[in-house]
PDB file of C-alpha atoms in Angstrom:
ATOM      1  CA  MET I   1     -10.397 -36.558  16.774  1.00 40.00           C
ATOM      2  CA  TYR I   2      -7.905 -35.368  14.066  1.00 49.00           C
ATOM      3  CA  LEU I   3      -4.389 -34.615  15.181  1.00 46.00           C
ATOM      4  CA  PRO I   4      -3.208 -31.452  11.823  1.00 54.00           C
ATOM      5  CA  LYS I   5       0.699 -31.177  11.356  1.00 54.00           C
ATOM      6  CA  ARG I   6       0.682 -28.176  13.748  1.00 54.00           C
ATOM      7  CA  ASN I   7       0.544 -30.798  16.475  1.00 48.00           C
ATOM      8  CA  ARG I   8      -2.989 -29.530  17.665  1.00 51.00           C
ATOM      9  CA  ILE I   9      -6.067 -32.305  18.112  1.00 46.00           C
ATOM     10  CA  ILE I  10      -8.835 -31.026  16.137  1.00 50.00           C
ATOM     11  CA  THR I  11     -12.170 -32.841  16.411  1.00 49.00           C
ATOM     12  CA  TYR I  12     -14.093 -32.390  13.262  1.00 48.00           C
ATOM     13  CA  ASP I  13     -17.993 -30.555  13.788  1.00 47.00           C
ATOM     14  CA  MET I  14     -20.012 -32.837  12.487  1.00 67.00           C
ATOM     15  CA  ARG I  15     -20.565 -29.485   8.882  1.00 94.00           C
ATOM     16  CA  THR I  16     -18.551 -31.337   5.646  1.00 97.00           C
ATOM     17  CA  ILE I  17     -17.458 -28.945   3.029  1.00 98.00           C
ATOM     18  CA  ILE I  18     -17.010 -30.557  -0.850  1.00 98.00           C
ATOM     19  CA  VAL I  19     -15.697 -28.355  -3.528  1.00 99.00           C
ATOM     20  CA  ASN I  20     -16.157 -30.601  -6.871  1.00 99.00           C
ATOM     21  CA  ARG I  21     -14.322 -28.807  -9.867  1.00 98.00           C
ATOM     22  CA  ASP I  22     -15.465 -28.676 -13.277  1.00 98.00           C
ATOM     23  CA  TRP I  23     -12.781 -26.645 -14.926  1.00 96.00           C
ATOM     24  CA  GLN I  24      -9.379 -26.092 -15.078  1.00 96.00           C
ATOM     25  CA  ASP I  25      -6.411 -24.296 -16.852  1.00 93.00           C
ATOM     26  CA  GLU I  26      -2.831 -22.433 -14.870  1.00 91.00           C
ATOM     27  CA  ASN I  27      -5.242 -19.462 -14.541  1.00 94.00           C
ATOM     28  CA  GLN I  28      -8.389 -20.638 -13.437  1.00 96.00           C
ATOM     29  CA  THR I  29      -9.755 -23.301 -11.666  1.00 98.00           C
ATOM     30  CA  LEU I  30     -14.483 -22.838 -11.428  1.00 98.00           C
ATOM     31  CA  GLY I  31     -16.541 -25.468  -9.026  1.00 98.00           C
ATOM     32  CA  VAL I  32     -19.143 -25.599  -6.765  1.00 99.00           C
ATOM     33  CA  CYS I  33     -18.837 -25.665  -3.447  1.00 99.00           C
ATOM     34  CA  TYR I  34     -22.050 -27.409  -1.326  1.00 98.00           C
ATOM     35  CA  VAL I  35     -21.953 -27.337   3.146  1.00 98.00           C
ATOM     36  CA  LYS I  36     -23.700 -30.255   3.911  1.00 97.00           C
ATOM     37  CA  ASP I  37     -24.414 -30.980   8.022  1.00 93.00           C
ATOM     38  CA  GLU I  38     -24.053 -33.874   9.877  1.00 88.00           C
ATOM     39  CA  PHE I  39     -27.159 -36.025   8.200  1.00 89.00           C
ATOM     40  CA  GLY I  40     -25.740 -34.994   5.200  1.00 91.00           C
ATOM     41  CA  ASN I  41     -28.233 -33.445   3.774  1.00 95.00           C
ATOM     42  CA  ILE I  42     -27.232 -29.700   1.391  1.00 97.00           C
ATOM     43  CA  ILE I  43     -27.657 -26.488   3.007  1.00 98.00           C
ATOM     44  CA  PHE I  44     -25.925 -24.569   1.657  1.00 98.00           C
ATOM     45  CA  LYS I  45     -24.597 -24.762  -2.496  1.00 99.00           C
ATOM     46  CA  SER I  46     -22.201 -21.953  -4.744  1.00 99.00           C
ATOM     47  CA  GLU I  47     -19.950 -21.525  -7.174  1.00 99.00           C
ATOM     48  CA  CYS I  48     -16.194 -20.682  -6.467  1.00 99.00           C
ATOM     49  CA  ILE I  49     -13.511 -20.529  -8.437  1.00 99.00           C
ATOM     50  CA  GLU I  50      -9.736 -20.604  -7.897  1.00 98.00           C
ATOM     51  CA  ARG I  51      -5.807 -19.903  -9.223  1.00 97.00           C
ATOM     52  CA  GLY I  52      -5.187 -22.871 -12.284  1.00 96.00           C
ATOM     53  CA  TRP I  53      -3.001 -25.652 -10.845  1.00 95.00           C
ATOM     54  CA  ARG I  54       0.712 -24.672 -10.675  1.00 94.00           C
ATOM     55  CA  ASN I  55       1.610 -27.554  -9.218  1.00 93.00           C
ATOM     56  CA  ASN I  56       0.773 -26.494  -5.929  1.00 92.00           C
ATOM     57  CA  GLN I  57       2.997 -23.248  -6.153  1.00 91.00           C
ATOM     58  CA  SER I  58       2.572 -21.366  -3.189  1.00 92.00           C
ATOM     59  CA  ARG I  59      -0.185 -17.855  -3.499  1.00 92.00           C
ATOM     60  CA  VAL I  60      -0.569 -18.814  -7.280  1.00 94.00           C
ATOM     61  CA  SER I  61      -2.034 -22.459  -7.712  1.00 95.00           C
ATOM     62  CA  CYS I  62      -4.989 -23.419  -6.306  1.00 96.00           C
ATOM     63  CA  ILE I  63      -4.656 -26.843  -3.828  1.00 95.00           C
ATOM     64  CA  PRO I  64      -4.042 -29.711  -4.504  1.00 96.00           C
ATOM     65  CA  PRO I  65      -7.163 -32.916  -4.597  1.00 97.00           C
ATOM     66  CA  GLY I  66      -8.102 -33.356  -1.184  1.00 97.00           C
ATOM     67  CA  THR I  67      -9.722 -33.871   3.026  1.00 97.00           C
ATOM     68  CA  TYR I  68      -8.279 -31.034   4.850  1.00 97.00           C
ATOM     69  CA  PRO I  69      -9.109 -29.806   8.516  1.00 96.00           C
ATOM     70  CA  VAL I  70     -10.615 -26.864   8.546  1.00 96.00           C
ATOM     71  CA  LYS I  71     -10.804 -23.758  11.349  1.00 96.00           C
ATOM     72  CA  LEU I  72     -12.993 -20.758  11.721  1.00 96.00           C
ATOM     73  CA  GLU I  73      -9.922 -18.060  12.661  1.00 94.00           C
ATOM     74  CA  TYR I  74      -9.384 -14.471  13.152  1.00 91.00           C
ATOM     75  CA  SER I  75      -7.120 -13.218   9.670  1.00 86.00           C
ATOM     76  CA  PRO I  76      -5.400 -10.125  10.396  1.00 87.00           C
ATOM     77  CA  ARG I  77      -5.494  -9.105   7.107  1.00 84.00           C
ATOM     78  CA  PHE I  78      -8.702  -9.247   6.174  1.00 79.00           C
ATOM     79  CA  ARG I  79      -9.308  -8.014  10.351  1.00 88.00           C
ATOM     80  CA  LYS I  80     -12.564 -10.791  10.582  1.00 88.00           C
ATOM     81  CA  LYS I  81     -12.858 -14.555  10.755  1.00 94.00           C
ATOM     82  CA  LEU I  82     -12.467 -16.118   7.775  1.00 94.00           C
ATOM     83  CA  TRP I  83     -12.077 -20.002   7.322  1.00 97.00           C
ATOM     84  CA  GLU I  84      -8.646 -21.095   6.766  1.00 96.00           C
ATOM     85  CA  ILE I  85      -7.572 -24.914   4.988  1.00 97.00           C
ATOM     86  CA  TYR I  86      -5.347 -26.280   7.080  1.00 96.00           C
ATOM     87  CA  ASP I  87      -2.575 -29.593   5.747  1.00 96.00           C
ATOM     88  CA  VAL I  88      -2.231 -28.332   2.417  1.00 95.00           C
ATOM     89  CA  PRO I  89       1.241 -30.358   1.314  1.00 94.00           C
ATOM     90  CA  GLY I  90       3.533 -27.167   1.831  1.00 92.00           C
ATOM     91  CA  ARG I  91       1.412 -24.131   2.061  1.00 93.00           C
ATOM     92  CA  SER I  92       0.065 -22.364   4.413  1.00 90.00           C
ATOM     93  CA  GLU I  93      -2.677 -18.952   4.583  1.00 91.00           C
ATOM     94  CA  CYS I  94      -4.773 -20.963   1.879  1.00 95.00           C
ATOM     95  CA  LYS I  95      -8.480 -19.616   3.364  1.00 96.00           C
ATOM     96  CA  PHE I  96     -12.216 -19.119   1.937  1.00 97.00           C
ATOM     97  CA  HIS I  97     -12.700 -15.317   1.541  1.00 96.00           C
ATOM     98  CA  ALA I  98     -14.464 -13.163  -0.662  1.00 96.00           C
ATOM     99  CA  ALA I  99     -13.431 -12.234  -4.759  1.00 98.00           C
ATOM    100  CA  ASN I 100     -14.823 -11.587  -8.170  1.00 98.00           C
ATOM    101  CA  TYR I 101     -12.320 -13.172  -9.862  1.00 98.00           C
ATOM    102  CA  ALA I 102      -9.123 -15.682  -9.830  1.00 97.00           C
ATOM    103  CA  ARG I 103      -6.375 -13.052 -10.163  1.00 96.00           C
ATOM    104  CA  GLN I 104      -7.806 -11.650  -6.709  1.00 96.00           C
ATOM    105  CA  LEU I 105      -6.688 -14.963  -4.855  1.00 96.00           C
ATOM    106  CA  ASN I 106      -3.167 -16.185  -3.637  1.00 94.00           C
ATOM    107  CA  GLY I 107      -4.095 -19.934  -3.112  1.00 93.00           C
ATOM    108  CA  CYS I 108      -7.532 -19.108  -1.509  1.00 97.00           C
ATOM    109  CA  ILE I 109     -11.165 -20.255  -1.880  1.00 98.00           C
ATOM    110  CA  ALA I 110     -13.362 -17.777  -3.347  1.00 98.00           C
ATOM    111  CA  LEU I 111     -16.984 -18.605  -3.524  1.00 99.00           C
ATOM    112  CA  GLY I 112     -20.187 -16.498  -5.752  1.00 98.00           C
ATOM    113  CA  ASN I 113     -23.676 -16.888  -6.514  1.00 98.00           C
ATOM    114  CA  ASN I 114     -22.925 -17.412 -10.484  1.00 98.00           C
ATOM    115  CA  ARG I 115     -21.131 -18.633 -13.716  1.00 98.00           C
ATOM    116  CA  LYS I 116     -19.934 -14.885 -15.269  1.00 98.00           C
ATOM    117  CA  ASP I 117     -17.558 -13.277 -18.104  1.00 98.00           C
ATOM    118  CA  ILE I 118     -18.057 -10.299 -15.457  1.00 98.00           C
ATOM    119  CA  ASP I 119     -14.361  -8.099 -17.187  1.00 97.00           C
ATOM    120  CA  ASN I 120     -14.434  -9.849 -20.556  1.00 97.00           C
ATOM    121  CA  ASP I 121     -11.393 -10.937 -20.559  1.00 96.00           C
ATOM    122  CA  GLY I 122     -12.423 -14.507 -22.052  1.00 96.00           C
ATOM    123  CA  TYR I 123     -12.382 -16.259 -18.545  1.00 96.00           C
ATOM    124  CA  TYR I 124     -15.263 -16.450 -15.864  1.00 97.00           C
ATOM    125  CA  ASP I 125     -15.576 -14.655 -12.774  1.00 98.00           C
ATOM    126  CA  VAL I 126     -17.904 -15.680  -9.821  1.00 98.00           C
ATOM    127  CA  THR I 127     -20.777 -12.759  -9.368  1.00 98.00           C
ATOM    128  CA  SER I 128     -22.191 -11.511  -5.421  1.00 98.00           C
ATOM    129  CA  SER I 129     -19.018 -13.497  -3.265  1.00 98.00           C
ATOM    130  CA  ARG I 130     -19.333 -10.720  -0.323  1.00 97.00           C
ATOM    131  CA  ASP I 131     -23.360 -12.394  -0.144  1.00 98.00           C
ATOM    132  CA  THR I 132     -22.442 -15.291  -0.881  1.00 99.00           C
ATOM    133  CA  MET I 133     -19.452 -15.673   1.537  1.00 98.00           C
ATOM    134  CA  LYS I 134     -21.998 -14.516   4.383  1.00 98.00           C
ATOM    135  CA  LYS I 135     -24.717 -17.126   4.117  1.00 98.00           C
ATOM    136  CA  PHE I 136     -21.023 -19.411   3.007  1.00 98.00           C
ATOM    137  CA  HIS I 137     -21.189 -18.462   7.252  1.00 97.00           C
ATOM    138  CA  GLU I 138     -24.474 -18.199   8.642  1.00 97.00           C
ATOM    139  CA  ALA I 139     -24.013 -22.469   7.392  1.00 98.00           C
ATOM    140  CA  LEU I 140     -21.689 -22.790   8.621  1.00 97.00           C
ATOM    141  CA  GLN I 141     -23.107 -20.719  11.748  1.00 94.00           C
ATOM    142  CA  GLY I 142     -22.310 -22.109  15.393  1.00 92.00           C
ATOM    143  CA  PHE I 143     -19.141 -24.204  14.496  1.00 93.00           C
ATOM    144  CA  ASN I 144     -15.773 -23.581  14.353  1.00 92.00           C
ATOM    145  CA  LEU I 145     -14.067 -26.246  12.441  1.00 94.00           C
ATOM    146  CA  ALA I 146     -15.408 -29.244   9.292  1.00 96.00           C
ATOM    147  CA  ARG I 147     -13.216 -30.993   7.019  1.00 96.00           C
ATOM    148  CA  LEU I 148     -13.258 -30.200   2.957  1.00 98.00           C
ATOM    149  CA  GLU I 149     -13.962 -32.465   0.041  1.00 98.00           C
ATOM    150  CA  VAL I 150     -11.401 -31.791  -3.132  1.00 98.00           C
ATOM    151  CA  VAL I 151     -12.301 -33.007  -5.909  1.00 98.00           C
ATOM    152  CA  ASP I 152     -11.716 -32.604  -9.763  1.00 96.00           C
ATOM    153  CA  LEU I 153     -14.156 -33.689 -12.090  1.00 95.00           C
ATOM    154  CA  HIS I 154     -12.987 -32.329 -14.788  1.00 83.00           C
ATOM    155  CA  ASP I 155     -11.296 -33.876 -17.521  1.00 78.00           C
ATOM    156  CA  ASN I 156      -8.985 -31.350 -19.147  1.00 65.00           C
TER     157      ASN I 156
END
């Protein structure tokens, strides 16, 4: 059982989401996202993109490395259910949602099939984000709660 700061009891289901970040600067963060089942088997894998590290500033920075509860909730802004990341220090409304570019994110995490410089700005983006998000939701189907582990593997 886990008691988040919002004083609601959340129990972790047996799915774990792992984000292994392998590159980061002040503009963007890149990594690989995995979903593991209750036996530790990888049942989903994708590329991921976030904003760069800007001292955890709301809406302009990626979230700090750590372990977080994640809950499937309806988002009025997106008009559908999205996985929301809870207990990010000083932050709220951090979600997993579709986006191809880091600039489309406000502290959230987007998933994609491949890394590619789509807009020729010198930065990698992620491709096929909507389709990848659909597969992410399928890997977590039947669950409303999960655990997210964000790990920085990069040296920069």
